[in-house]
XYZ file of C-alpha atoms in Angstrom:
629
model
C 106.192 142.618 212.805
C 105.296 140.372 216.043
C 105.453 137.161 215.196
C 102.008 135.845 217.455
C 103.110 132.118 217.309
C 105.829 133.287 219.947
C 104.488 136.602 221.218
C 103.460 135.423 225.469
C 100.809 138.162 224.658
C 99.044 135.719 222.674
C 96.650 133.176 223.224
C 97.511 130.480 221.426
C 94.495 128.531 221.991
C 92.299 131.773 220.693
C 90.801 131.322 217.390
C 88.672 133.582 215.170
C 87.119 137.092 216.605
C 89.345 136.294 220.026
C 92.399 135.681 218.403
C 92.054 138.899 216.154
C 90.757 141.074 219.344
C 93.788 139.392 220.907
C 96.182 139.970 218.406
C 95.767 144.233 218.595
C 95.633 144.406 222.288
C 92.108 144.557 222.500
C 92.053 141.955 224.555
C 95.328 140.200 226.862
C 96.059 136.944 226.362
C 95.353 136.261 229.870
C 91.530 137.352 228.696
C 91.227 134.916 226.349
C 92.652 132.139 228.431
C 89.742 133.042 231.690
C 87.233 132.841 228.840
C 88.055 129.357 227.300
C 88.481 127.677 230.732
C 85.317 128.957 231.602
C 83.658 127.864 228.283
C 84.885 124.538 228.443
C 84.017 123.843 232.377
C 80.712 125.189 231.417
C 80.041 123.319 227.658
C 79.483 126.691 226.111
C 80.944 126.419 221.932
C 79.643 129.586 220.944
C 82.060 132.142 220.011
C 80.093 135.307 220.648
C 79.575 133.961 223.863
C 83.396 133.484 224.377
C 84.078 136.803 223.056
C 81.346 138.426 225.594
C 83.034 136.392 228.341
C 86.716 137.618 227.372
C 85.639 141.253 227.293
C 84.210 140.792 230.772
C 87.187 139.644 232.233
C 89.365 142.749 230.645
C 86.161 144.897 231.962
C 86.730 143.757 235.693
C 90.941 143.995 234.538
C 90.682 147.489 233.326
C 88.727 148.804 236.853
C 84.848 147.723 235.929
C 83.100 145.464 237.871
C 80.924 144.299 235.195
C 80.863 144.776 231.324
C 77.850 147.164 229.916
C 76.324 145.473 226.734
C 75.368 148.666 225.962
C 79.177 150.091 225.389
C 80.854 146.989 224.240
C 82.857 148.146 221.508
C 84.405 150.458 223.808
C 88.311 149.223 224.133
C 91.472 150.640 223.255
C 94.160 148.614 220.865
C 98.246 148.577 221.015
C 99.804 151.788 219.886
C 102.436 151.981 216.896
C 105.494 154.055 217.736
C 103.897 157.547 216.945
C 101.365 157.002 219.177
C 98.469 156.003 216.704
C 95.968 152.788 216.884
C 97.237 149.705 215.852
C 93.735 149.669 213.872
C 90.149 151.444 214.416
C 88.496 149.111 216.628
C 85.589 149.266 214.827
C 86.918 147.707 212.428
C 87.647 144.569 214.360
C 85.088 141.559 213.626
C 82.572 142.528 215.988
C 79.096 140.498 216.168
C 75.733 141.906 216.008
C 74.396 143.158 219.705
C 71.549 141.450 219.635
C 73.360 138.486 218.563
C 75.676 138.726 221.714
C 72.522 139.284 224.034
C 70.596 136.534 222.681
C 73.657 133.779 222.860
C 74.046 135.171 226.508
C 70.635 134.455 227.182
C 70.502 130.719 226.498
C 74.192 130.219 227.019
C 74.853 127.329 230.224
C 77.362 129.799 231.623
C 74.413 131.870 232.594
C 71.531 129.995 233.082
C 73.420 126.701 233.951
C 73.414 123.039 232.247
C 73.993 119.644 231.875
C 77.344 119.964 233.506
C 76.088 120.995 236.778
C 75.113 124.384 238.701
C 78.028 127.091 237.617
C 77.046 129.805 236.689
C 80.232 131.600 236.123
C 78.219 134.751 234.311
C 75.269 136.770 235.578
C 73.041 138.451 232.963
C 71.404 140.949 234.542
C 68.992 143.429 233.034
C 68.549 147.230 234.467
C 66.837 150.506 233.548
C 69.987 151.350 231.755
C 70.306 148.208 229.651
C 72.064 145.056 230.473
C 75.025 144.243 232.410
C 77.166 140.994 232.180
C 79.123 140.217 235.546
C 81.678 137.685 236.424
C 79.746 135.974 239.318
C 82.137 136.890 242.275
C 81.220 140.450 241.497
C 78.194 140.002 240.831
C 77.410 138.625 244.506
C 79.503 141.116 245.967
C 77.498 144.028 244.451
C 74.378 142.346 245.416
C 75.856 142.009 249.308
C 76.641 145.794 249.060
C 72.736 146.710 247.855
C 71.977 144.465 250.580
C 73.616 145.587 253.733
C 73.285 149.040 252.507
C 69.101 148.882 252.491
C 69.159 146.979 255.772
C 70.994 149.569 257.044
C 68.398 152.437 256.178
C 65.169 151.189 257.894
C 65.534 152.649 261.187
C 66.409 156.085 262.500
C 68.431 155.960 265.565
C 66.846 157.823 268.650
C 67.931 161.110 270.000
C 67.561 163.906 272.256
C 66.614 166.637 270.229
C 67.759 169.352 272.865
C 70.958 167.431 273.106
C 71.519 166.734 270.022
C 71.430 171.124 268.851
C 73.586 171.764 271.603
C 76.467 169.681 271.199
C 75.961 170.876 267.388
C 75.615 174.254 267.986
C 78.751 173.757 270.729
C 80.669 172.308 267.654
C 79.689 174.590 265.046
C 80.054 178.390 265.534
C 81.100 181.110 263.225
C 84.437 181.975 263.990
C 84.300 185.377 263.522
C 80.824 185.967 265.668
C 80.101 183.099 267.589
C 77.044 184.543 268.610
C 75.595 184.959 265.371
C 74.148 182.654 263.202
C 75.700 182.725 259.860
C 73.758 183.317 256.658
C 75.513 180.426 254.300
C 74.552 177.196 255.235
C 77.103 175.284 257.067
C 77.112 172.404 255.522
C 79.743 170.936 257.988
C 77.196 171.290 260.249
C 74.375 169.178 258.459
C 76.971 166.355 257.688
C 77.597 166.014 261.462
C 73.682 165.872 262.108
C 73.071 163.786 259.145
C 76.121 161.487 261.150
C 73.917 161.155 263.942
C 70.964 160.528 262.869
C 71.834 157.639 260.195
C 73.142 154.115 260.177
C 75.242 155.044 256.991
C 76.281 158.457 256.007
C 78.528 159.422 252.858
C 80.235 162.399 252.965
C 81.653 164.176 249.541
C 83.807 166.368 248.733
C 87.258 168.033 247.499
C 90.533 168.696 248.924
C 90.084 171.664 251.348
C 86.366 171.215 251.646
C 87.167 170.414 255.484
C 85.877 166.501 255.722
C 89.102 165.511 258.265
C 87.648 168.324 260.068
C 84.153 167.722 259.885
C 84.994 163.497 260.340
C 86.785 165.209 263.906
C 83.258 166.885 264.965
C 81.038 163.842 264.351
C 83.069 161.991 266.778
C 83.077 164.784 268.911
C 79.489 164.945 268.444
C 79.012 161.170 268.871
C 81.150 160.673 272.014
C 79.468 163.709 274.185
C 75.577 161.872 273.028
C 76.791 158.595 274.168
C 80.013 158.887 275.996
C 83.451 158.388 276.044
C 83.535 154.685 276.579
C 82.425 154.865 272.556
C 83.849 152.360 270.376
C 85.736 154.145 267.740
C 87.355 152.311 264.296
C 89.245 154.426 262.166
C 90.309 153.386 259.217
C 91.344 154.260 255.045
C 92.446 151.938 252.355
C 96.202 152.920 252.585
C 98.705 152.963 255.485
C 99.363 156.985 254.398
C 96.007 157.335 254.517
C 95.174 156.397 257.746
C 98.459 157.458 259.133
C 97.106 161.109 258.371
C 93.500 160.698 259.363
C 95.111 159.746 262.608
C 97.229 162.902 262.850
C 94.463 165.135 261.691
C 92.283 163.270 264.686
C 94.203 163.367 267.484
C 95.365 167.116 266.311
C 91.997 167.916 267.777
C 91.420 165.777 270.998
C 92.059 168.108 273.066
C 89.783 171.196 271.841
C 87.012 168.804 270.990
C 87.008 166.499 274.117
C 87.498 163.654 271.731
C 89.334 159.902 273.416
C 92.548 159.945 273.402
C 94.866 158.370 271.835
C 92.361 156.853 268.899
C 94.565 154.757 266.436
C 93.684 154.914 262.397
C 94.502 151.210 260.178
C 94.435 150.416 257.023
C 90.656 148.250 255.993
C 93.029 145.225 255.783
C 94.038 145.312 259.660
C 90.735 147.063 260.745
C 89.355 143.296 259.227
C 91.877 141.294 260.239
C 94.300 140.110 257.240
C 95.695 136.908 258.204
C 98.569 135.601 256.547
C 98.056 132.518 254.481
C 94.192 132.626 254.681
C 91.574 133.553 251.882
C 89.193 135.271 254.592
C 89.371 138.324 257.149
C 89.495 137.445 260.803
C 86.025 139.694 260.994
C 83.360 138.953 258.750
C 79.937 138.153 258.361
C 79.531 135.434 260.908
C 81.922 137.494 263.449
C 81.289 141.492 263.213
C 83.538 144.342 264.021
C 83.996 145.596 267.524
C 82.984 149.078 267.013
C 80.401 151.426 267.362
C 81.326 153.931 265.134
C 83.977 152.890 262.015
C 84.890 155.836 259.979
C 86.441 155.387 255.971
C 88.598 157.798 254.580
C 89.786 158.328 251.105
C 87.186 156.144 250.331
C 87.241 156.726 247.160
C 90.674 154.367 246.805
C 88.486 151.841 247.975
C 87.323 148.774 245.712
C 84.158 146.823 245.549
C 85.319 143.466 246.968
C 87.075 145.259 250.363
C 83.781 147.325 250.293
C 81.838 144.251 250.888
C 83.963 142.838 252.860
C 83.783 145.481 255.368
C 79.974 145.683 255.026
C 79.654 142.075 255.174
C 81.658 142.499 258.709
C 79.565 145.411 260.290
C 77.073 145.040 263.458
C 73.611 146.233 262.453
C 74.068 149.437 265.032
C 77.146 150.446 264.027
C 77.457 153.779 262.353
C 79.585 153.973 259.390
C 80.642 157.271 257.997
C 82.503 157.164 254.124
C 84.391 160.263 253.508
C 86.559 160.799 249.777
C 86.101 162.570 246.922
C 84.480 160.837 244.304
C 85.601 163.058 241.777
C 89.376 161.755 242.143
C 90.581 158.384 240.526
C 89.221 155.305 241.726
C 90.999 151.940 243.305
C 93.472 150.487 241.460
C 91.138 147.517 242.009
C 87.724 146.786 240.203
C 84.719 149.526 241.620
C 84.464 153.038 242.121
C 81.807 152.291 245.035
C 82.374 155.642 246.489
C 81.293 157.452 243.396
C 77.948 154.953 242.446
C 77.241 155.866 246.018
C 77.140 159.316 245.764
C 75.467 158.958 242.104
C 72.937 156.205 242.482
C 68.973 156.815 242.585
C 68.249 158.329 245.661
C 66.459 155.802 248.300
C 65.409 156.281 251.837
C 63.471 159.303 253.366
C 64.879 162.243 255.424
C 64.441 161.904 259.467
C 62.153 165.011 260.236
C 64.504 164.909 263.555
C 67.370 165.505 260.874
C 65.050 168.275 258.789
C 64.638 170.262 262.373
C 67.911 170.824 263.577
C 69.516 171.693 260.121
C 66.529 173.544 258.929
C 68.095 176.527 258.671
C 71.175 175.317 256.824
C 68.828 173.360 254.649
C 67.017 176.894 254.024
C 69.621 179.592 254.054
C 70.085 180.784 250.881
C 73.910 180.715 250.007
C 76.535 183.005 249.414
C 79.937 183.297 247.804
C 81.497 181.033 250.575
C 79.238 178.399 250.653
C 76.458 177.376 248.127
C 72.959 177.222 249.083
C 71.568 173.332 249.163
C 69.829 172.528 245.836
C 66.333 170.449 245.853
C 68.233 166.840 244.628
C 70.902 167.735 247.276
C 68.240 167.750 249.995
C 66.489 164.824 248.728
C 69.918 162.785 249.094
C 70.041 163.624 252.551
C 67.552 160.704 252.923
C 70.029 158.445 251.092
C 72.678 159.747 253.887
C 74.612 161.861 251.163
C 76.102 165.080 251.340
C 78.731 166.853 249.766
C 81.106 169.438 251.335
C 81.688 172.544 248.596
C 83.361 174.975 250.496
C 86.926 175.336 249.383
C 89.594 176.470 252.174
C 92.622 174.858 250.903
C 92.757 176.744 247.341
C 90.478 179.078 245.974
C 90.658 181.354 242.877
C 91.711 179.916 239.435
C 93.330 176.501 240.894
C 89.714 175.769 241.789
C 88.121 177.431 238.753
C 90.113 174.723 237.306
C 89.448 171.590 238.719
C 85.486 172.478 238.203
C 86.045 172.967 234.698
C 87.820 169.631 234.160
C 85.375 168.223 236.717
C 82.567 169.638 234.358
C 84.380 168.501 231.071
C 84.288 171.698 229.838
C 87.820 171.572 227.542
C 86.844 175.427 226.427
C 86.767 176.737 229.760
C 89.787 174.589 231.050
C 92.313 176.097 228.004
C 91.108 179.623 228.741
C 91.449 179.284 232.839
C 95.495 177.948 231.588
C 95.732 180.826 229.296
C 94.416 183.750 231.329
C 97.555 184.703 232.530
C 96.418 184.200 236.260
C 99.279 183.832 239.146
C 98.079 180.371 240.535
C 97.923 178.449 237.193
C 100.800 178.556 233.514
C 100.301 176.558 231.031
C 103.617 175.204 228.920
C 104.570 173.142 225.484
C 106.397 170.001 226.473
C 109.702 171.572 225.477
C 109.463 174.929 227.555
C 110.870 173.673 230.619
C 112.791 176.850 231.918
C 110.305 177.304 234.778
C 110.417 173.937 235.796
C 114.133 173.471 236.016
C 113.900 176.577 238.300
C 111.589 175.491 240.687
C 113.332 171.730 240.391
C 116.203 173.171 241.467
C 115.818 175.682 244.221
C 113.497 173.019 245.892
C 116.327 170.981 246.176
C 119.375 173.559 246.866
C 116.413 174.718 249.821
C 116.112 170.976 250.981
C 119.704 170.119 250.760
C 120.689 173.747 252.730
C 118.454 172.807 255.536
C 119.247 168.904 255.828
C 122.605 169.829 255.790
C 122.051 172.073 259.010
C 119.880 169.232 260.453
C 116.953 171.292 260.453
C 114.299 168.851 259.796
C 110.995 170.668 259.967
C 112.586 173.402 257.319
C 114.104 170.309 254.964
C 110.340 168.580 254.917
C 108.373 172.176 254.533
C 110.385 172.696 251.392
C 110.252 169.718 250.298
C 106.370 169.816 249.618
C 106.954 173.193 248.073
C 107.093 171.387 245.012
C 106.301 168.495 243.157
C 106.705 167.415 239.482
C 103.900 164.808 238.957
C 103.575 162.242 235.526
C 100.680 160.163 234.537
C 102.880 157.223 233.649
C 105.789 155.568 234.915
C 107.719 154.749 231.747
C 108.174 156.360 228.459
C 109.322 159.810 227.665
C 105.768 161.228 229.758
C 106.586 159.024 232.646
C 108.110 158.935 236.045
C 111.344 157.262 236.139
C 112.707 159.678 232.503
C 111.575 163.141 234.546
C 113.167 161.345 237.655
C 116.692 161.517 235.795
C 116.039 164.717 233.987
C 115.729 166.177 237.062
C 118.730 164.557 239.145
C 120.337 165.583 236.010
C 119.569 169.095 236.494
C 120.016 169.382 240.195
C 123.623 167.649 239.760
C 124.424 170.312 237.051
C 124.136 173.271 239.119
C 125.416 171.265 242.366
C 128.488 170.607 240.297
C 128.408 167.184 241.606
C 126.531 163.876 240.230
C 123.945 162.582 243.018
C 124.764 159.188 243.966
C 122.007 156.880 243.203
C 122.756 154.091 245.012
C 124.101 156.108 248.412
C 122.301 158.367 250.868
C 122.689 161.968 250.758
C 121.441 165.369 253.242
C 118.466 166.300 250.602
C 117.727 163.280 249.298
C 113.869 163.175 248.546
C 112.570 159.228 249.828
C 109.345 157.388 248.761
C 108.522 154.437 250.788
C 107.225 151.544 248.560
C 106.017 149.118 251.383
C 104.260 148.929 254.117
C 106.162 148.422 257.783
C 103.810 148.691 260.643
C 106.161 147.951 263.321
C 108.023 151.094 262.049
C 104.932 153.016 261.261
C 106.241 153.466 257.787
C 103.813 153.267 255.010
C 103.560 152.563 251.232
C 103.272 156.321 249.441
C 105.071 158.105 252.548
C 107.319 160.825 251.471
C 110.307 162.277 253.332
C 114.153 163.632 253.539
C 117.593 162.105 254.479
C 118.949 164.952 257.129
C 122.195 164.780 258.824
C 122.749 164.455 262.636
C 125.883 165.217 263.338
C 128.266 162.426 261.751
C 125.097 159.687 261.474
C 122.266 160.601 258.205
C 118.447 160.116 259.253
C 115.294 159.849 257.531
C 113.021 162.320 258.384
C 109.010 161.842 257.636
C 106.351 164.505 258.743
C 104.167 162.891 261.111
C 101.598 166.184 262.920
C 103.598 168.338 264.766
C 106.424 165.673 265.638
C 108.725 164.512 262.845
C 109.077 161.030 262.431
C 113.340 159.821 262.432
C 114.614 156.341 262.083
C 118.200 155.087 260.287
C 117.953 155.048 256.470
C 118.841 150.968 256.896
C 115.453 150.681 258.310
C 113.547 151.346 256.185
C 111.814 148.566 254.329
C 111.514 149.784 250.711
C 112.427 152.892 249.296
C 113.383 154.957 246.242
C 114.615 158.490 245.613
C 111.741 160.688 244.399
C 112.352 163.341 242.107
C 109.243 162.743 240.607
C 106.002 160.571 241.536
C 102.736 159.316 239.521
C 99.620 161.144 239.826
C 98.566 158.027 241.791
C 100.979 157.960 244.631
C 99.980 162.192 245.051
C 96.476 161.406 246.180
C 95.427 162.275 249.630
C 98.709 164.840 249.309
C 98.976 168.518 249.149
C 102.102 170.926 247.694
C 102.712 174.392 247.372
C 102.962 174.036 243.352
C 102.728 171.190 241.096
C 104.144 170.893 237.992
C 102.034 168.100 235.910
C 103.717 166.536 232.763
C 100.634 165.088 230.615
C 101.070 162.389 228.224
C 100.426 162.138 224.313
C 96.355 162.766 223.854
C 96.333 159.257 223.074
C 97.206 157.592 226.274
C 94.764 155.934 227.772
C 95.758 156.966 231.391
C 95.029 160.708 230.350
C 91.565 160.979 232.104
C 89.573 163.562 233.308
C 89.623 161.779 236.691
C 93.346 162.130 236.287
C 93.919 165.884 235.668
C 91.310 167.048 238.762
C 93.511 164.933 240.975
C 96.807 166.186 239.419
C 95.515 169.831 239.770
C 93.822 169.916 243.561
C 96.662 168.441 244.743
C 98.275 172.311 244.523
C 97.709 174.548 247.003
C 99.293 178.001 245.319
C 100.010 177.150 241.324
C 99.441 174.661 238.862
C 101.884 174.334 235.708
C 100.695 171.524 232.983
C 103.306 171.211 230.679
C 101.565 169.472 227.491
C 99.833 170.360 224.588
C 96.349 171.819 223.593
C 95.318 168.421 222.183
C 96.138 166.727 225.463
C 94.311 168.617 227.720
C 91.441 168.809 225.323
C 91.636 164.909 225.243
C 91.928 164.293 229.014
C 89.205 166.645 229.845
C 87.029 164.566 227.469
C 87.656 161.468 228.663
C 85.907 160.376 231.663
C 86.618 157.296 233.612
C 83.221 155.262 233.598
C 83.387 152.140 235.130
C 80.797 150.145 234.521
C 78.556 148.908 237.663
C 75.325 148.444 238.686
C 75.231 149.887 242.311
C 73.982 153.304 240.322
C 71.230 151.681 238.626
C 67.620 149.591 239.276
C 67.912 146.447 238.276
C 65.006 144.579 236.784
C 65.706 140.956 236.978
């Protein structure tokens, strides 16, 4: 039994309902301490209010940017050692809604008091119910509405003629350029839709072609205005933009594109400087670009999403690209997914409906689906989603639609059908794992033994064992030792772990620009002659540099779900948690699974995929909804 008089995960200053929520690891006890200070700056003694106030703060912890009053009693509570609640949390001394609401309403931490202006909470009421915000996010949702509806009053002007040529240059069926094809091409419409909006937002999944499509608009833009275009390219992570940059510059030449255009992460795009609480661009000094283009926007939270609206020139065109149907930033927000979802505002340009009219018409086929009536209406809110799969296709993306759809039935029976591209295991049938654990290595090691670099990397993304945690018997660093254990058993040689070795699979855990190394970039130790390199895939050109430089790294025999986004392998073996965990989202599986490109292996239980499939990430925010006061 913890003894909470010691326990640093309790708030010793918590009393009653907090101490209790507190106590079971409803709430932390850093929770409790955020919601005291703030009750006593403000004068507020009432302990639903403090309670409210607590849960807000774990709301904004756990990835919302507000808490819903309508879902309150939604938290999760410690775990014993089996993997069962602590206690039901309804069962924890909750107060009456109405109760909360009403103490919220009068409370001086909302509508102020005799202690001065803070307002440290905003109430806000919406069509969906009300929301209860932490102030700082409530202004910085209220700067994103903001910037985002000053940004659709205008339509930019164009020359019609021009504008269908270079689109019509850009976009041809491959197989008969001369013939119009009878699918839409909805590649097509998301580079017109580019053009002719301030803002455009551009869904969709791996293989759906964005990179490619992001390539065209600038194409697209640069031959309507010209070369001496001001181009900002940019994604939340140095990996990120390191391979938005590849895929860019991979197509320069065919496309007539600038040369030479450099991708950054948001931080340097808007000027991080060391020591200092602001960006070097901001609101009162905008960005220097004409066009700034987001990828993997979906990794991107609400406070660096203001912050980069906050720092854009009225005419600048902004194009978001990600896939909202992947997890969100670590951070508080999932802007790129409210964006997508919210009510639709804004009317289509008839200059827009006129050059994609027969896109917007055609009536589908099995390669690409028709657009539906709300999908055209979105067009006016700058939205459009990419559908067309050329990455994966058969039962891997059966798959990820049925766990996109929540449809656990449909999931089981995809994993059970026997198909090539997907197996489904128990958590101790691990034969077919160990095999392809193994030959990926003994195929890595052969070739970085020979010093053949662009063999050792190829097979190293033949295969990747992913985990949704990092500790615990589910999590990376046990499957990270299981399977060093199993490649040094038929080696017939321990791997060192503290050495460097030909084969040895690197993660970089930091960011060094100078050595255009990134956080989440993945490569091989090789030998060259006598001397060992590291070897990272960077386009057509490997990347090489001495293992001493590199600025933080560990071995990699397995990686988090997390680090695998904006990644691709041949097949992925995913190790799912106890149906309990609270990391075992739906948002986590369709990652996990489109980040395969031939087969998919969950290794798991029926209860755990039923239970991830079911449970959907929803972070609470109010970008998606009209607010009322």
């Amino acid at each position: 039994m913890i003894d909470s008089t010691t326990d640093v995960r309790i708030a010793q200053r918590g009393k009653g309902a907090l101490r209790e929520f507190n106590e079971v690891g409803a709430l932390s006890a850093a929770d409790v301490h955020v919601a005291l200070r703030l009750a006593t700056l403000g004068g507020e003694d009432d302990p639903d209010v403090h309670l409210a106030t607590a849960l807000a703060v774990r709301a904004v912890r756990s990835g919302s940017v507000c808490l819903d009053l309508t879902r309150i009693r939604e938290v999760t509570v410690e775990e014993d050692e089996d993997g069962h609640p602590v206690v039901d949390p309804a069962e924890l001394p909750w107060p009456r809604d109405e109760d909360v609401l009403a103490a919220l309403r009068r409370s001086p931490l909302v509508v102020g008091g005799d202690r001065g202006p803070l307002r440290p909470l905003r109430l806000v009421d919406t069509d969906e119910g009300p929301l209860l915000y932490l102030d700082r996010y409530f202004r910085q949702e209220q700067t994103i509405r903001r910037v985002l509806a000053e940004r659709t009053g205008g339509f930019p002007e164009l020359d019609e003629q021009q504008l269908v040529a270079a689109l019509d240059r850009l976009f041809r069926d491959p197989d008969d350029p001369g013939r119009p094809s009878s699918a839409p091409d909805r590649q097509r419409v998301a580079a017109a839709l580019a053009a002719t909006r301030p803002t455009t937002v551009i869904a969709g999944g791996p293989g759906t072609g964005k990179t490619h499509t992001v390539a065209r608009i600038l194409a697209l833009l640069t031959s309507l205005y010209g070369h001496d275009l001001r181009i900002g390219l940019a994604a939340p992570t140095g990996k990120a933009a390191a391979r938005l940059q590849e895929s860019v510059r991979e197509q320069e030449t065919t496309l007539g594109l600038p040369a030479n255009l450099v991708a950054m992460t948001l931080h340097r795009m808007l000027g991080w400087q060391r020591g200092r609480t602001r960006f070097r661009y901001h609101s009162g000094n905008h960005l220097p670009y004409d066009v700034i283009v987001v990828d993997e926007t979906s990794m991107v939270s609400l406070t660096m999403m203001c912050r980069l609206l906050e720092a854009l020139r009225p005419d600048t065109r902004l194009v978001l690209v990600g896939d909202p149907d992947q997890l969100a930033s670590v951070d508080a927000g999932a802007v790129l997914a409210d964006l997508v979802g919210r009510p639709v505002s804004g009317t289509v340009d008839p200059l827009l409906e006129r050059v994609v009219a027969r896109d917007l018409a055609a009536a589908g086929d099995p390669a690409e689906a028709a657009f539906s009536e709300g999908e055209r209406a979105r067009l006016g809110g700058g939205v459009v989603r990419l559908s067309r799969g050329r990455r994966f296709g058969g039962a891997i993306a059966n798959l990820a639609v049925a766990v996109r759809k929540g449809d656990g039935d449909d999931v089981l029976e995809i994993l059970r059908s026997g198909d090539p591209q997907v197996s489904f295991v128990g958590p101790h049938d691990l034969g077919a794992l160990r095999e392809d654990v193994v030959r990926s290595a003994e195929e890595v090691t052969k070739a970085a033994e020979a010093g053949d670099v662009e063999t050792a990397l190829e097979r190293f993304e033949a295969h990747r064992l992913l985990c949704a945690h990092r500790d615990g018997p589910a999590g990376v660093q046990w499957w990270a030792r299981q399977a060093a254990e199993w490649i040094g058993e038929t080696a017939g040689r321990r791997l060192d772990p503290e050495g460097w070795y030909p084969g040895q699979p690197l993660l970089v855990t930091a960011n060094d620009h100078d050595m255009q190394i990134y956080n989440g970039d993945t490569g091989v130790v090789v030998r060259r002659g006598d001397e060992l390199v590291a070897a990272f895939a960077r386009g057509e050109t490997p990347f090489e540099l001495r293992p001493s430089q590199l600025p933080a790294v560990s071995t990699v025999y397995a990686m988090t779900i997390h680090r695998s986004q904006g990644s691709q392998y041949g097949t992925v073996s995913v190790v799912l948690p106890d149906a309990g965990s609270a990391l075992l989202t739906r948002e986590l599986l369709y990652t996990a699974i489109t980040r395969a490109r031939s087969h998919v292996r969950i290794i798991g239980t029926e209860d755990a995929v039923r239970s991830g499939v079911a449970r959907q990430v929803l972070r609470a925010s109010g970008l998606r909804r009209n607010i009322r006061s």
